[in-house]
PDB file of C-alpha atoms in Angstrom:
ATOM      1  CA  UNK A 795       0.000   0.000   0.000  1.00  0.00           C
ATOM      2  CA  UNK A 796       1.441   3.381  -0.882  1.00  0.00           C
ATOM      3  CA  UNK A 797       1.478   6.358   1.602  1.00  0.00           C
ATOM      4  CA  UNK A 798      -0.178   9.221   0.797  1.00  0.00           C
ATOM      5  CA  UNK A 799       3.046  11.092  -0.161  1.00  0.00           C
ATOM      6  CA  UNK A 800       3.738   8.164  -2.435  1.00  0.00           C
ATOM      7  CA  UNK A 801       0.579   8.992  -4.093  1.00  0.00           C
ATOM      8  CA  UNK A 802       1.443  12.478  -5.000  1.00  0.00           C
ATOM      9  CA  UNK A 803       4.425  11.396  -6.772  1.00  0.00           C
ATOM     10  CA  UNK A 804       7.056  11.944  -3.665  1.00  0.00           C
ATOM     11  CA  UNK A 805      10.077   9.198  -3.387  1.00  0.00           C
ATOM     12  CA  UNK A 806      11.762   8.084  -0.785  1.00  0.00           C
ATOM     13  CA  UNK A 807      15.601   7.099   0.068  1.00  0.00           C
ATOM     14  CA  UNK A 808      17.071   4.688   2.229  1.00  0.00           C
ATOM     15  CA  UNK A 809      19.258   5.929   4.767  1.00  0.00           C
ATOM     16  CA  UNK A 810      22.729   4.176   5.952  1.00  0.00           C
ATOM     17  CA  UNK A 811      20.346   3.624   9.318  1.00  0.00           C
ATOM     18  CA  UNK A 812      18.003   1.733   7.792  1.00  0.00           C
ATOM     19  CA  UNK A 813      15.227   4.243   7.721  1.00  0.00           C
ATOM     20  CA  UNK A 814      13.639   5.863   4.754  1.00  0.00           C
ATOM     21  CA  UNK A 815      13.820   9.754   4.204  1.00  0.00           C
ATOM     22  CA  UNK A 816      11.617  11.363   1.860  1.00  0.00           C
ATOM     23  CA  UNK A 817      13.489  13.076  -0.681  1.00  0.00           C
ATOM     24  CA  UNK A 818      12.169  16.727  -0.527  1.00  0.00           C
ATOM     25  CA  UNK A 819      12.553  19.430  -2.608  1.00  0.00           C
ATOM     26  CA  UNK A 820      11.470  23.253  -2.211  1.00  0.00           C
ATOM     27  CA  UNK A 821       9.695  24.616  -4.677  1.00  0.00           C
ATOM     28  CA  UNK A 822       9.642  27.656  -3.189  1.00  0.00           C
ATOM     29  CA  UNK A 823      11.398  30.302  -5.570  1.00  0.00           C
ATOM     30  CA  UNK A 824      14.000  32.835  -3.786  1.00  0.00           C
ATOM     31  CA  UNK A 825      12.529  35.922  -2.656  1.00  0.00           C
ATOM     32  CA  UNK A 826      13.924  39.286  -4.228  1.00  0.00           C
ATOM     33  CA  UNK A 827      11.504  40.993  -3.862  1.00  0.00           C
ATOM     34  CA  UNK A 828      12.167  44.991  -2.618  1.00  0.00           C
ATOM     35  CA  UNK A 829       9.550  48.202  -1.776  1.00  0.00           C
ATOM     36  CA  UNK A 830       7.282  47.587  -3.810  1.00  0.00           C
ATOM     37  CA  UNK A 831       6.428  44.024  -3.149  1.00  0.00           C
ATOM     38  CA  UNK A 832       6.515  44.891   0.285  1.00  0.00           C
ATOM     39  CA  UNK A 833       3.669  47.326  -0.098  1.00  0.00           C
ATOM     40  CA  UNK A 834       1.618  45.032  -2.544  1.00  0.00           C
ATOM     41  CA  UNK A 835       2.119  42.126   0.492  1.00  0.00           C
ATOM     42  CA  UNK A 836       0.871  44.960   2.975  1.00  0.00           C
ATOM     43  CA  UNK A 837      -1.996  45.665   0.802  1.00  0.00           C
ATOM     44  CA  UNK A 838      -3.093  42.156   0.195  1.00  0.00           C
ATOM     45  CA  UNK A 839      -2.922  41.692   3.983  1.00  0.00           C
ATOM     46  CA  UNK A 840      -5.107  44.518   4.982  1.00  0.00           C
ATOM     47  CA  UNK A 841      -7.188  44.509   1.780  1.00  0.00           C
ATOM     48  CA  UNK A 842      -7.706  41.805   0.091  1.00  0.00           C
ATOM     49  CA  UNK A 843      -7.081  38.831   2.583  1.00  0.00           C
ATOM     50  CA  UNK A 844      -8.935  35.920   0.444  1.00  0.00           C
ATOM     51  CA  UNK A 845      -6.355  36.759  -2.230  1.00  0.00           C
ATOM     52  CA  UNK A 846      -3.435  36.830   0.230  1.00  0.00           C
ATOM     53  CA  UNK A 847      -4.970  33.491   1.846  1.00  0.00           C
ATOM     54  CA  UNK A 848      -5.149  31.915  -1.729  1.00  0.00           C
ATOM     55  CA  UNK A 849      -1.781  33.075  -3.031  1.00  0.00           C
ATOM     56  CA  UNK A 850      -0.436  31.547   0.299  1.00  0.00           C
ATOM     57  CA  UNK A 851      -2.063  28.278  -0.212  1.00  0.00           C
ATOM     58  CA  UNK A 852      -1.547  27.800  -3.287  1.00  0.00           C
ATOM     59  CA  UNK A 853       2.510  28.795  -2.932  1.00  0.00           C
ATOM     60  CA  UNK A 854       2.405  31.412  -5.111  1.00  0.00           C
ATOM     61  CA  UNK A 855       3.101  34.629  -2.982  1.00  0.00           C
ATOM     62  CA  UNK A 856       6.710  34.910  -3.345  1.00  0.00           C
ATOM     63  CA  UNK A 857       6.605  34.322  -6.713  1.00  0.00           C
ATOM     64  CA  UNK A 858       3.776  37.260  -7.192  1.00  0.00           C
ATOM     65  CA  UNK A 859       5.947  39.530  -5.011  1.00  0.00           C
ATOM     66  CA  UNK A 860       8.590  39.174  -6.910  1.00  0.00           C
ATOM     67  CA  UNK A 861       7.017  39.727 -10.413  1.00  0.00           C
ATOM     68  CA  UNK A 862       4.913  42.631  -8.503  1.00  0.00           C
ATOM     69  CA  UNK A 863       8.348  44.622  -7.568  1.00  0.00           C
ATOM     70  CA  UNK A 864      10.140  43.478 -10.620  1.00  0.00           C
ATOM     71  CA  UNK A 865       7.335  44.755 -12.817  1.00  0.00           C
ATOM     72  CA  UNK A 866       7.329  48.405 -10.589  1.00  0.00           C
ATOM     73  CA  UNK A 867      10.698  48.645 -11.089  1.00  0.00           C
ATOM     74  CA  UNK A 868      10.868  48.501 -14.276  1.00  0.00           C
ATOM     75  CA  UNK A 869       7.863  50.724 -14.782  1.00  0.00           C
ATOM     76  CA  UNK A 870       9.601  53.354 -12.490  1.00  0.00           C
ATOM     77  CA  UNK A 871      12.495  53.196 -14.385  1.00  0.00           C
ATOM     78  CA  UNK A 872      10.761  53.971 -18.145  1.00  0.00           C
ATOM     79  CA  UNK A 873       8.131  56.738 -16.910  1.00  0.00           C
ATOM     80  CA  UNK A 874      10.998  58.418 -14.674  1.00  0.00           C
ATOM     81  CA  UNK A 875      12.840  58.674 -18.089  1.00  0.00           C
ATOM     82  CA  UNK A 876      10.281  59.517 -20.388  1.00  0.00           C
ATOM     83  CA  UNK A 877       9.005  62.279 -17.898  1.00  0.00           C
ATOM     84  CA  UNK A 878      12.502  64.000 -17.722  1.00  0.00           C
ATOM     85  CA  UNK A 879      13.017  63.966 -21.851  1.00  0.00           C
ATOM     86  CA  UNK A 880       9.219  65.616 -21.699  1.00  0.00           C
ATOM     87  CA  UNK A 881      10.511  68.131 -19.374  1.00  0.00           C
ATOM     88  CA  UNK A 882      14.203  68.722 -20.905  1.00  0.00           C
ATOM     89  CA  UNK A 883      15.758  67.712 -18.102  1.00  0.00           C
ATOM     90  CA  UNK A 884      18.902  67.262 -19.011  1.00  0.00           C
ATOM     91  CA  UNK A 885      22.599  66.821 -17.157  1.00  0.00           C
ATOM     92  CA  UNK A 886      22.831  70.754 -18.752  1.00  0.00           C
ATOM     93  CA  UNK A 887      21.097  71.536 -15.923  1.00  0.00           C
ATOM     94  CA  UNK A 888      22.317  69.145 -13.415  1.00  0.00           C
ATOM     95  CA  UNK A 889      25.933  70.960 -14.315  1.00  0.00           C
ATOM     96  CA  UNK A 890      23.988  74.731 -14.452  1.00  0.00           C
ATOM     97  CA  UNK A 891      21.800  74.508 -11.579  1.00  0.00           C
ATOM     98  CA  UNK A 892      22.001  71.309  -9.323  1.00  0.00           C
ATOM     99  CA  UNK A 893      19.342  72.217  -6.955  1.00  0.00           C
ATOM    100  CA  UNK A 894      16.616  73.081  -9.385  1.00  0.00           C
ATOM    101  CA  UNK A 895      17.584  69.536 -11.506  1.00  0.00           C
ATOM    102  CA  UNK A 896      17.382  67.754  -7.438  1.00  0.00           C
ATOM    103  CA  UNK A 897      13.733  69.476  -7.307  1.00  0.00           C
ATOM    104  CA  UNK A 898      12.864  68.543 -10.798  1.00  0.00           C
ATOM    105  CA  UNK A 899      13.860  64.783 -10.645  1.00  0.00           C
ATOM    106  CA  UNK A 900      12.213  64.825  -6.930  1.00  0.00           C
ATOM    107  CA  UNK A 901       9.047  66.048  -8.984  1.00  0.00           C
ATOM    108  CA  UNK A 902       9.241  63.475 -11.477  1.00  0.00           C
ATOM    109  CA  UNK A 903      10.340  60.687  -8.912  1.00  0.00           C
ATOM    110  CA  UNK A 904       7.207  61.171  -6.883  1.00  0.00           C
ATOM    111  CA  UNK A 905       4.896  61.614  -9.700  1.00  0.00           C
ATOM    112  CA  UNK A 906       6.028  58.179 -11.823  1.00  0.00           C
ATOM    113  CA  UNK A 907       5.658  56.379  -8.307  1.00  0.00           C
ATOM    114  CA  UNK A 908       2.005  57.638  -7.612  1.00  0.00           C
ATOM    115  CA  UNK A 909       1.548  55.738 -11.011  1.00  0.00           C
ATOM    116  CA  UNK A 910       3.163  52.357 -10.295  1.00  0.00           C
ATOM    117  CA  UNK A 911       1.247  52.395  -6.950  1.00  0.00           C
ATOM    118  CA  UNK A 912      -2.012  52.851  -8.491  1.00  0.00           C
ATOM    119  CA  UNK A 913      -1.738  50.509 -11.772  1.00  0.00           C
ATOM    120  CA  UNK A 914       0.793  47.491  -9.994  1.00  0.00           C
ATOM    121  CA  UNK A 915       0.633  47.675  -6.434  1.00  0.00           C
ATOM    122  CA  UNK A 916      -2.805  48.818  -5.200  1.00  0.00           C
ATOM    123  CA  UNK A 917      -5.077  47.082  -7.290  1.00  0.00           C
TER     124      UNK A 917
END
């Protein structure tokens, strides 16, 4: 008779006692994840726990985390420089006037991340 482990297609190895080990491997994928899955994991928490719950059970979180803050990253990254060649911000300035290029990227920085929050992380 197999065990139910057996059953769901697990092995198992005999060990130099005598005993048999199941031979387990994670599935689990590495989390990477930075900021921005952080706040999507807060938000599913607080907002959305049957999708939280499900994601967990179904051992799928990291792995949405991790596309999540991959995704905003990447998204930061294109609208932060598309917004600057809209606004001619150039290293020009950054050489001519450093604070008013620090305010101007600030600007930018904060705007492009009010984005990504509302498309990829709150949603």
């Amino acid at each position: 008779m197999k065990s139910t482990f057996e059953k769901m297609g697990g092995t198992y190895t005999l060990g130099a006692d005598g005993i048999y080990y199941p031979n387990l491997v994670s599935t689990d994928e590495e989390p990477h994840y930075g900021k921005y899955g952080m706040m999507r994991k807060t938000y599913l928490k607080e907002h959305r726990p049957a999708m939280y719950s499900l994601y967990m059970l179904e051992d799928r979180l990291t792995e949405h985390l991790n596309t999540v803050d991959d995704e905003a990253q990447e998204r930061m990254d294109i609208l932060v420089r598309q917004m600057m060649e809209r606004q001619g911000i150039t290293e020009e300035l950054k050489a001519c006037d450093q604070m008013e290029w620090v305010r101007a990227v600030n600007g930018i920085r904060n705007m492009a991340e009010e984005i990504v929050l509302k498309e990829l992380v709150y949603i």
